[in-house]
Coordinates of C-alpha atoms in Angstrom, one line a residue:
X1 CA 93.5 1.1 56.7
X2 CA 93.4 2.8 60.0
X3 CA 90.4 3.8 61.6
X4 CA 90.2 7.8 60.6
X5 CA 90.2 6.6 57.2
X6 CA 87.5 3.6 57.5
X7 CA 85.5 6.5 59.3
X8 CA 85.7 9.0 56.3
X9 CA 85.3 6.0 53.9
X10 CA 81.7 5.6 55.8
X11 CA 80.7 9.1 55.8
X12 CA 81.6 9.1 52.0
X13 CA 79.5 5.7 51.2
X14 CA 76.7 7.5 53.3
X15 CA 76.3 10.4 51.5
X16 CA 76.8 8.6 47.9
X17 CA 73.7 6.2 49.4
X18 CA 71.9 9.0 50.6
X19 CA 72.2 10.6 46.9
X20 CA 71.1 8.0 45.2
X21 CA 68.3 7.4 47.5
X22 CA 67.7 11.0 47.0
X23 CA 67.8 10.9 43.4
X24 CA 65.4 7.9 42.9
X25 CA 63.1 9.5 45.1
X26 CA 62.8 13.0 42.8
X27 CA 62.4 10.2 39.6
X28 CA 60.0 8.5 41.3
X29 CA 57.9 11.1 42.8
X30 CA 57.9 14.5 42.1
X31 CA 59.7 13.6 38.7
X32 CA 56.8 13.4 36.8
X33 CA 55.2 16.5 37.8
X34 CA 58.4 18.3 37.0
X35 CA 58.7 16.8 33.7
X36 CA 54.9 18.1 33.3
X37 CA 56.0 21.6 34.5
X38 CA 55.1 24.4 31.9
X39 CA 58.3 26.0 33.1
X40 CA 60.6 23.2 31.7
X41 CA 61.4 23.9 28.3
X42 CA 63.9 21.5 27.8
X43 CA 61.8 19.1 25.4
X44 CA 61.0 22.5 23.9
X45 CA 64.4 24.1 23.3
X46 CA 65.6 20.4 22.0
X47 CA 62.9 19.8 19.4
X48 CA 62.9 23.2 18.1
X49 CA 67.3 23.6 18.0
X50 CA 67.2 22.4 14.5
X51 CA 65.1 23.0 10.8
X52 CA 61.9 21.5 10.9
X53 CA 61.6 19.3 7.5
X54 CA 59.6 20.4 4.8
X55 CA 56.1 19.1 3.4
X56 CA 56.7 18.7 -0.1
X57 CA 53.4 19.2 -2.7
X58 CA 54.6 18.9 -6.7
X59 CA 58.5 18.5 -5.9
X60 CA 58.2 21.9 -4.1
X61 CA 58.4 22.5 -0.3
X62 CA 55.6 24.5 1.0
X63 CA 57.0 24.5 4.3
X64 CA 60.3 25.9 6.1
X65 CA 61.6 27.1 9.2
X66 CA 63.0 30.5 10.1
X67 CA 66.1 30.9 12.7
X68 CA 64.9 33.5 15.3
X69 CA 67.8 33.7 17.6
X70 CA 65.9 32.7 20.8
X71 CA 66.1 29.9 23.0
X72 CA 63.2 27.9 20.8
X73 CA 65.0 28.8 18.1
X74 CA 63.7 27.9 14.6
X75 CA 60.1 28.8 14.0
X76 CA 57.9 27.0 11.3
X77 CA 56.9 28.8 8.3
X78 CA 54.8 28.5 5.4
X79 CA 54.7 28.8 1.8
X80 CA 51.1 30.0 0.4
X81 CA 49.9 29.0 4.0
X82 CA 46.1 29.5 3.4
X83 CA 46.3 27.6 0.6
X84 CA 47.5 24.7 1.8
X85 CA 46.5 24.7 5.4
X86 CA 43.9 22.0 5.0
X87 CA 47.1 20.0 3.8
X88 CA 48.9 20.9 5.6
X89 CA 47.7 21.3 9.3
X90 CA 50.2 23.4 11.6
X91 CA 53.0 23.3 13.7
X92 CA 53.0 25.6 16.4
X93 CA 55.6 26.1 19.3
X94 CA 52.5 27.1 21.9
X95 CA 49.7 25.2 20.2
X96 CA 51.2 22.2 18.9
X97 CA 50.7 20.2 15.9
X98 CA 47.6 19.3 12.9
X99 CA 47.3 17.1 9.9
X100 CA 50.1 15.9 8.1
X101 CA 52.0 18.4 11.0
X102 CA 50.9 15.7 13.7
X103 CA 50.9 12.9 12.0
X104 CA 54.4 13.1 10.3
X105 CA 55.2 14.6 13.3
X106 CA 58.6 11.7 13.8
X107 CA 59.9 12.4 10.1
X108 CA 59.4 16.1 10.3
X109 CA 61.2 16.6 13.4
X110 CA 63.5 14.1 13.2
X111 CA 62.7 12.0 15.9
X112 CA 61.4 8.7 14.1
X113 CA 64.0 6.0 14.4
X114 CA 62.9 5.7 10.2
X115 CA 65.7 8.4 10.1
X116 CA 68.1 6.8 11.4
X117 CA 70.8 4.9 8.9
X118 CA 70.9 2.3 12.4
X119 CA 67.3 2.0 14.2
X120 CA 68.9 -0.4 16.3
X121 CA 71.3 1.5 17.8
X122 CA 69.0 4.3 18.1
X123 CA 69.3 6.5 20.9
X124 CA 72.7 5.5 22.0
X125 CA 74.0 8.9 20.7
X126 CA 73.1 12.7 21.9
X127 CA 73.1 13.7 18.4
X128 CA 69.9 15.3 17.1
X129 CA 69.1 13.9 13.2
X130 CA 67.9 16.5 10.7
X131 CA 63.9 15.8 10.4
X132 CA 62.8 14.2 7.2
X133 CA 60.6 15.4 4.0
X134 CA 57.3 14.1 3.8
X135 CA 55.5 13.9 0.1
X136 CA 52.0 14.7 -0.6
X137 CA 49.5 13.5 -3.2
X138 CA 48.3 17.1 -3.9
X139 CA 48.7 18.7 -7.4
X140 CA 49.3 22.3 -7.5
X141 CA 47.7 23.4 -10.0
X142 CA 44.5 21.7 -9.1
X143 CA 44.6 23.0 -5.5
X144 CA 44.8 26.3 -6.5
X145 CA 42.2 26.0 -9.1
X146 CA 39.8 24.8 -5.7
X147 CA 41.2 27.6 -4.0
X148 CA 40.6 30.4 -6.4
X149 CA 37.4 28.9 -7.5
X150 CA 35.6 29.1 -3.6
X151 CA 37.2 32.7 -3.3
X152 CA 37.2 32.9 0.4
X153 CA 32.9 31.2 0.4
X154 CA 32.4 29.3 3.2
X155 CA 32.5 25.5 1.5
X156 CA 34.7 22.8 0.6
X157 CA 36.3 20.7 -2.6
X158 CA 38.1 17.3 -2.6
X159 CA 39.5 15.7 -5.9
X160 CA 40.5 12.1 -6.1
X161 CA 42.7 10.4 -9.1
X162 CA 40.0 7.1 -8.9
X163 CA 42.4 4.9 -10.3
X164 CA 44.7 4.9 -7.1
X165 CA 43.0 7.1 -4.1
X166 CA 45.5 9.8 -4.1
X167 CA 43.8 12.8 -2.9
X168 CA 45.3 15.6 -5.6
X169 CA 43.3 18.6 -4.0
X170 CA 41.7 19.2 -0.9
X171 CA 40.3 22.5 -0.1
X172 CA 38.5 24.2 3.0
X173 CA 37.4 28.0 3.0
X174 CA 37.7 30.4 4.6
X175 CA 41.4 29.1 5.2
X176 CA 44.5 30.5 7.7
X177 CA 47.8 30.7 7.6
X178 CA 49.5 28.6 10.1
X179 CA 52.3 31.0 9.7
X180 CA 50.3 33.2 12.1
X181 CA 50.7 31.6 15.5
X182 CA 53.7 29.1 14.8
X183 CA 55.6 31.0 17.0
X184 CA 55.4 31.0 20.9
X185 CA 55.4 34.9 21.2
X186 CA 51.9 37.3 22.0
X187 CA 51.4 37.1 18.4
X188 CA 50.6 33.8 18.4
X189 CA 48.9 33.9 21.0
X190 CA 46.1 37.2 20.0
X191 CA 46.5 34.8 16.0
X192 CA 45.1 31.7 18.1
X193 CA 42.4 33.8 19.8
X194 CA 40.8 35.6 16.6
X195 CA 41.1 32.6 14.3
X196 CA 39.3 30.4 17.2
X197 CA 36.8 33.1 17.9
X198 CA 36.3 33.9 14.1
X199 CA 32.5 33.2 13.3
X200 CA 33.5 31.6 9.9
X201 CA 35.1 28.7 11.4
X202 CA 38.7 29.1 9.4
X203 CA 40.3 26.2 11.7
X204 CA 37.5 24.2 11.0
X205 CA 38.5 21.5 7.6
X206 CA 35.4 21.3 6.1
X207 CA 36.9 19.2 3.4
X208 CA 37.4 15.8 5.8
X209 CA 35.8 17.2 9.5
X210 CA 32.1 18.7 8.5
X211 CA 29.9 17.1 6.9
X212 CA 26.8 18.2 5.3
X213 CA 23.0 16.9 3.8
X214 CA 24.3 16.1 0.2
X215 CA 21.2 16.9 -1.4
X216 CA 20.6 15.7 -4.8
X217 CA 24.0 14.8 -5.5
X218 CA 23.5 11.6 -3.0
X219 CA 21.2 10.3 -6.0
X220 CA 24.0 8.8 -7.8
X221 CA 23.9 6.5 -4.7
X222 CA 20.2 5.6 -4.7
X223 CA 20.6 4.9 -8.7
X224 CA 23.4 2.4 -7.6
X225 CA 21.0 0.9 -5.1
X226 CA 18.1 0.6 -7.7
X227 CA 20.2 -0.7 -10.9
X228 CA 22.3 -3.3 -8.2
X229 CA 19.0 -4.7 -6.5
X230 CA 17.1 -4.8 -9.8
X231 CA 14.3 -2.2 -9.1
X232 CA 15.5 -0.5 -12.1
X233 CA 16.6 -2.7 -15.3
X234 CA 16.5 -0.2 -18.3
X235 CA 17.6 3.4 -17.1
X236 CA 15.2 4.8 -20.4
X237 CA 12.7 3.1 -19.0
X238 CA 8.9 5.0 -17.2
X239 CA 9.1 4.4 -13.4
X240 CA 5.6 4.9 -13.0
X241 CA 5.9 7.3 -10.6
X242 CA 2.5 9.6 -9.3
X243 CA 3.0 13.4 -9.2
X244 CA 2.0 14.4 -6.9
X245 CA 3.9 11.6 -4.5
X246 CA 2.9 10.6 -1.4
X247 CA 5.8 10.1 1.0
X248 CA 4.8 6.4 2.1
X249 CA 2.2 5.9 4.7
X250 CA 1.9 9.6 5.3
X251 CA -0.2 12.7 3.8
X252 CA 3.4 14.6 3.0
X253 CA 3.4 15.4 -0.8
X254 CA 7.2 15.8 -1.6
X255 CA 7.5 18.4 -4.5
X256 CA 9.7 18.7 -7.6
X257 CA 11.7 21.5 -8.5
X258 CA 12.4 19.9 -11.9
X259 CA 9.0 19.6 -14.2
X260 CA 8.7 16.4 -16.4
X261 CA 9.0 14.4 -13.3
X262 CA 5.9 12.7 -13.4
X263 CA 6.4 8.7 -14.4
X264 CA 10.0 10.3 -15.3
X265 CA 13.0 7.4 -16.4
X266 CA 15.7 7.0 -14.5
X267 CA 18.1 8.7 -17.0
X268 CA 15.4 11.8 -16.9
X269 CA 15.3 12.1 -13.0
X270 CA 19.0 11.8 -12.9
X271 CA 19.6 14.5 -15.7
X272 CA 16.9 16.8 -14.3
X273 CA 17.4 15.7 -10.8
X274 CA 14.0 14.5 -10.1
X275 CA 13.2 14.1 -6.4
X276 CA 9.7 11.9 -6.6
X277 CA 11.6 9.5 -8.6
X278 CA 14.4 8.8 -7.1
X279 CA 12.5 9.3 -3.4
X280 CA 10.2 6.3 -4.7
X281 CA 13.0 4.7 -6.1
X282 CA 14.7 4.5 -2.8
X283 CA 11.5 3.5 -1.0
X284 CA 11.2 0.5 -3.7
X285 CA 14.8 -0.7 -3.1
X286 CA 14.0 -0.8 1.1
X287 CA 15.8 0.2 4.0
X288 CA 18.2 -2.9 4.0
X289 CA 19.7 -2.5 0.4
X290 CA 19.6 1.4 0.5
X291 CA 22.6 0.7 3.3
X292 CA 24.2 -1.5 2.5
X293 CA 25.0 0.9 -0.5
X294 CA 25.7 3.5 0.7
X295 CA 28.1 1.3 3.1
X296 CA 30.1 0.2 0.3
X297 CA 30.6 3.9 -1.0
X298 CA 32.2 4.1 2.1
X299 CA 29.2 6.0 4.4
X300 CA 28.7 4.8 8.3
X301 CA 32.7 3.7 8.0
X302 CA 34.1 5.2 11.7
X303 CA 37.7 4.2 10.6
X304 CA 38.6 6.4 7.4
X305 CA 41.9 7.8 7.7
X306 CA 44.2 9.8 4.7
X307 CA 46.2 9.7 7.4
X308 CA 44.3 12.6 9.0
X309 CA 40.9 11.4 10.6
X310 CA 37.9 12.1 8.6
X311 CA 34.0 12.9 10.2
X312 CA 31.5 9.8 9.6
X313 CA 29.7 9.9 6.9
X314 CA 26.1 9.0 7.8
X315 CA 23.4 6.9 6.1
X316 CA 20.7 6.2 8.9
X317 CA 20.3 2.3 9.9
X318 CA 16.8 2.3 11.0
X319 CA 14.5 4.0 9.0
X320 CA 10.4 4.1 8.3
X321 CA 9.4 4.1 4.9
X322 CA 9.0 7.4 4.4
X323 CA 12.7 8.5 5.8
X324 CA 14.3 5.9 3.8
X325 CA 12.4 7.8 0.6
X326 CA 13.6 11.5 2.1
X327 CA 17.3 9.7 3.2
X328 CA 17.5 8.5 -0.7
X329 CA 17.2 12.0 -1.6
X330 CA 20.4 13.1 0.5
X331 CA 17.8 14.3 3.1
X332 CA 16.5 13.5 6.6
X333 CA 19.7 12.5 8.8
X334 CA 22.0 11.9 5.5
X335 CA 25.2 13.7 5.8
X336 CA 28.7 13.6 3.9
X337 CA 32.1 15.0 4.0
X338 CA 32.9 16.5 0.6
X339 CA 35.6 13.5 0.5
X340 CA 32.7 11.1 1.1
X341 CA 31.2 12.4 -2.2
X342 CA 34.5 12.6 -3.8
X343 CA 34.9 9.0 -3.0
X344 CA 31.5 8.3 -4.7
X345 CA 32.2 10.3 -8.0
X346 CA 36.0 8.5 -7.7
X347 CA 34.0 4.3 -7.7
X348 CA 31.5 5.4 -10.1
X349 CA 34.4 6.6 -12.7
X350 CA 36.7 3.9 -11.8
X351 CA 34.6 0.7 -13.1
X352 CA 32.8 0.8 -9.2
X353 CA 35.8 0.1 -7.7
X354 CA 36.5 2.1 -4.1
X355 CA 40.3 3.0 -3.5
X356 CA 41.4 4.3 -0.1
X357 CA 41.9 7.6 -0.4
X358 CA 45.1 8.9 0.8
X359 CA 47.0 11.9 0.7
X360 CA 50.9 11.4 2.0
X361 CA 52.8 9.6 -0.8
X362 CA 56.4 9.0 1.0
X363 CA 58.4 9.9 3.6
X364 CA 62.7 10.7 3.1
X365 CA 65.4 11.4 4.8
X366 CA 66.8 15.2 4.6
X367 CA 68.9 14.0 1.5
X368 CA 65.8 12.3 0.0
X369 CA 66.2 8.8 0.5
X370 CA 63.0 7.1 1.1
X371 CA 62.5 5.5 4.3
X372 CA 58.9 4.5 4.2
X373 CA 56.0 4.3 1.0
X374 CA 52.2 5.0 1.7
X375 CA 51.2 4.4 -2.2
X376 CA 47.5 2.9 -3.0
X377 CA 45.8 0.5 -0.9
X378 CA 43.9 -2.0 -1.7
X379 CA 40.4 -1.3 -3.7
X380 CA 37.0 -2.9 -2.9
X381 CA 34.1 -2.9 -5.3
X382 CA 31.2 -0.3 -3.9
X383 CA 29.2 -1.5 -7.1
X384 CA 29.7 -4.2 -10.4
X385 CA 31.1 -2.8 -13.4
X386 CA 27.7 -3.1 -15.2
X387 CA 26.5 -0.8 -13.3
X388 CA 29.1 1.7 -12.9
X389 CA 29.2 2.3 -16.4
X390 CA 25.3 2.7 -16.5
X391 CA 25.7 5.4 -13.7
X392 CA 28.7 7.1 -15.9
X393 CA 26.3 6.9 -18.6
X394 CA 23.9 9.0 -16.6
X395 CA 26.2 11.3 -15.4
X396 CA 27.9 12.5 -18.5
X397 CA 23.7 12.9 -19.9
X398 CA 23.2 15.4 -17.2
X399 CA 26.1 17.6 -18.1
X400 CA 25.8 17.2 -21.9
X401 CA 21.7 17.9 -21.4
X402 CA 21.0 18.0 -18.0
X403 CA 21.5 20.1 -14.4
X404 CA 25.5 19.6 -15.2
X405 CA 26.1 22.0 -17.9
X406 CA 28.4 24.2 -16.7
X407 CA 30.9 21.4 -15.9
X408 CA 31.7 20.7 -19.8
X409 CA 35.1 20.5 -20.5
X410 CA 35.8 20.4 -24.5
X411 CA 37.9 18.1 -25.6
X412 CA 36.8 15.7 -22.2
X413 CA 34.4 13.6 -21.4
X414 CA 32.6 14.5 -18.0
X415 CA 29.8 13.3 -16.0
X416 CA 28.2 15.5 -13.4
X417 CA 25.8 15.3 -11.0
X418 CA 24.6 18.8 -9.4
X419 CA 22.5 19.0 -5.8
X420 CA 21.2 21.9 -3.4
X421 CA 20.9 21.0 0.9
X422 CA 18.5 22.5 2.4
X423 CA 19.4 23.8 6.1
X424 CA 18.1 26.0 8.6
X425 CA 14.5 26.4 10.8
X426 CA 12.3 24.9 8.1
X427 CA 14.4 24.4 5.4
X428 CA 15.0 28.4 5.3
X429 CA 18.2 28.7 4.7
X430 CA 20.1 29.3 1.3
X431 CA 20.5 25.8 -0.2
X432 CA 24.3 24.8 0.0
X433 CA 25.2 23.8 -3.5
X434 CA 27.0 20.8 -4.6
X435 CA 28.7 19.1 -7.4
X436 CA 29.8 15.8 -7.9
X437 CA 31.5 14.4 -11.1
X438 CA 34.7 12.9 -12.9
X439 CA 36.7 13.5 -16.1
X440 CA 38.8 12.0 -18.6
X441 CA 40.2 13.2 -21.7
X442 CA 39.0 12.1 -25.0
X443 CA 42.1 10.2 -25.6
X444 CA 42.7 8.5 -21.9
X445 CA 41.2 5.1 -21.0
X446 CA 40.0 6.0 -17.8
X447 CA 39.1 9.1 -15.8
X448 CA 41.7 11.3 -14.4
X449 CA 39.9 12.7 -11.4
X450 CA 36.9 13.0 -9.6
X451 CA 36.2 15.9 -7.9
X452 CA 33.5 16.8 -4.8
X453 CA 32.6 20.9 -4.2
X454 CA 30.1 22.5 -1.6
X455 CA 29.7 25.6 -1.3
X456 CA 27.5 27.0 1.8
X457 CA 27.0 30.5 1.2
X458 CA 25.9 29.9 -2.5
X459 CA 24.5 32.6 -4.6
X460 CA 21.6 33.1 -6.5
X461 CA 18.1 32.0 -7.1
X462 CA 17.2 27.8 -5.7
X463 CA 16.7 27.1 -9.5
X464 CA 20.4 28.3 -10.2
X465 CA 21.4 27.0 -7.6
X466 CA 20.1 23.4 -8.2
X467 CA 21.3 23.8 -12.1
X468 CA 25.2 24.2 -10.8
X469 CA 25.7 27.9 -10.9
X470 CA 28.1 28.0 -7.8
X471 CA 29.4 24.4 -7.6
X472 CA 29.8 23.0 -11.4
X473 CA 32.6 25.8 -12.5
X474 CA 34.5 25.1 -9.5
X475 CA 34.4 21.6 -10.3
X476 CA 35.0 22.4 -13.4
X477 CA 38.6 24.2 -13.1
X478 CA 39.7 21.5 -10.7
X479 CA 39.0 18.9 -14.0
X480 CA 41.0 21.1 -16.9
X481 CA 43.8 21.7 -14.1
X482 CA 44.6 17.9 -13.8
X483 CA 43.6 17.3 -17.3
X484 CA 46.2 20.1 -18.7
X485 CA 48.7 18.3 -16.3

């Protein structure tokens, strides 16, 4: 080799050196800021090239994706969006993703190395997969039945099947349709502003993220407490209870909306929704066993997941006497998600055992093969089965001659329990209603569903209220839609 040529040689190996020095110092430094750029769509363009996959509720898909012709090309859409919304979540091109949206987020978008016939050799090829099906819980008809039933009220319904924790309706109102800003366009953008801005809250699940003072309907939970610590042996029996009643160790008389209160049974206070009795009742069963009730229906519990996070229940730790009386009548700090009350209708009608609740059933490939199961976890017993059945006992009294009427289903055995929260500067505001119950058929060994409804902006009179007037026929529809199923 003669010198000219060892000479360019050296140039050449300097410049390739100086390239790749070059080209580690861009990875190294400003490479992660340019990745982080909102200018670089690249991540963008890729994960939006192909259909999204669908979110499947009854065998139908209740998603899709639309081809727009622009460089983010396919645009998510939705079936029925408001309805399923608080199933759904969204997936949005500017705003990103919610819910089963988020956390399927791999399957739907084909990313999750579940898709892939090879996970091991994952990644080796360019090759985008087409994103995967994820499978619901959720029954139609008894979604739309919630859905119908709250007619655009602010409030809430959950329904469990208490035999296995799948969640078969789950319900917030006001809803949206994520259809509105799934694109990246102005549109989207003014959708995102007014549904945010929106004083009724319509991004706001109220099913799993709010929770509210249950009322009365928490007094399925303080009868647990009382028949499992022994306070209460015979449910027919007098509690001796004083009308009026003193809160203990204070001059507060708590009233009763209900009359025949005064040294009322436990079966009586339940049916007619006695607060002295089941206040003194709580005070009776103390502090210490009043939790760790409530604990086992699943309240204080930081970790609940169907996948989708769900708001603390709460059930105060340290209490005087008198808040533990006020906390046993689903007052003072005690608040719930309408799941949380779902879950307690859903151990009460399945023998006192608690399932998981969940609300993704499978996830498939595009052409259906499975590639991962979800199914029922395992159960653990909120309460024995002795005293399940008494509190089943109690519930189906108070819709057969109680507070519960309007829940009756012929041909279907159904225990109720109704409940009004007070709210507002001194307890002003219009009592959110609730309702609480299961159902089974005449002919099934076991309930069918168990079903949770709040409604905030309930109407008519406290006394209708309390006697389910806005909650029990919503509760009601849910029942006869899985029932009829």
């Amino acid at each position: 080799m003669n010198r000219c040529t060892r000479q360019v040689a050296a140039v050449f190996a300097l410049l390739l050196a100086v390239l790749l020095v070059n080209t580690a110092r861009v990875q190294l430094v400003p490479g992660p800021s340019l990745r982080d750029n909102p200018a670089d769509l690249r991540d963008d363009i890729a994960r939006w090239s192909l259909p999204r996959g669908d979110i499947v509720v009854d065998g139908r898909p209740v998603t899709g994706s639309r081809d727009t012709g622009r460089r983010l090309r396919y645009e998510r859409t939705y079936t029925d969006g408001a309805l399923y919304a608080p199933v759904t979540g969204y997936a949005s091109q500017r705003y990103g993703t919610s819910l089963v949206e988020n956390l399927q987020d791999g399957i739907l978008a084909g990313s999750d190395p579940l898709l892939s016939p090879l996970p091991l050799l994952d990644g080796l090829g360019s090759r985008r997969r087409p994103g995967g099906r994820v499978v619901t819980t959720i029954r139609d008809a008894a979604q739309r039945a919630a859905f119908e039933g709250l007619d655009g009220r602010r409030g809430a319904v959950a329904a469990i099947e208490p035999a296995t924790g799948r969640i078969l309706a789950l319900v917030s109102s006001p809803s949206y349709d994520p259809s509105a800003f799934s694109g990246a366009g102005e549109a989207a953008a003014g959708a995102w502003t007014r549904l945010n801005g929106a004083a009724d809250r319509p991004l706001l699940n109220r099913a799993i993220r709010q929770t509210y003072p249950p009322g009365s309907a928490f007094k399925i939970v303080t009868a647990a407490a009382a028949l499992e610590s022994g306070v209460v042996e015979d449910v027919d029996a007098p509690t001796l209870t004083p009308h009026p009643y003193l809160l203990p160790g204070t001059a507060t008389v708590l009233p009763d909306a209900a009359e025949g209160c005064e040294n009322a049974s436990l079966s009586y206070a339940v049916r007619w929704s006695c607060n002295t009795v089941m206040a003194r009742l709580g005070a009776r069963v103390g502090l210490a066993d009043m939790v760790g009730t409530a604990v086992a229906f699943g309240f204080n519990d930081t970790g609940l997941r169907i996948p989708a996070a769900v708001a603390r229940s709460n059930f105060d730790t340290d209490m005087s006497p008198d808040q533990v009386a006020l906390s046993s009548i689903g007052q003072f700090n005690t608040t719930a998600t309408p799941l949380q009350m779902a879950m307690v209708a859903s151990a009460v009608a399945s023998g006192g055992t608690l399932r998981r609740p969940y609300l993704v059933e499978t996830a498939t490939r595009a052409d259906g093969d499975p590639v991962a199961h979800y199914g029922p976890g395992a159960g653990r017993q909120a309460v024995s089965a002795a005293t399940a059945a008494r509190l089943r006992e109690l519930m189906v009294r108070a819709v057969e001659d109680g507070t519960g009427g309007r829940a009756a289903i012929p041909g279907a055995v159904v225990g109720g329990k109704t409940g009004t929260a007070q709210h507002g500067v001194g307890n002003a505001g219009t009592p959110y209603a609730w309702f609480i119950s299961w159902a089974r058929a005449e002919d099934a060994p076991q309930p069918q569903v168990a079903v949770a409804v709040v409604v905030e902006d309930a109407t008519g009179d406290r006394a209708e209220i309390s006697g389910g007037g806005s909650a029990a026929p919503i509760a009601r529809a849910v029942m006869e839609a899985v029932l009829s199923g």
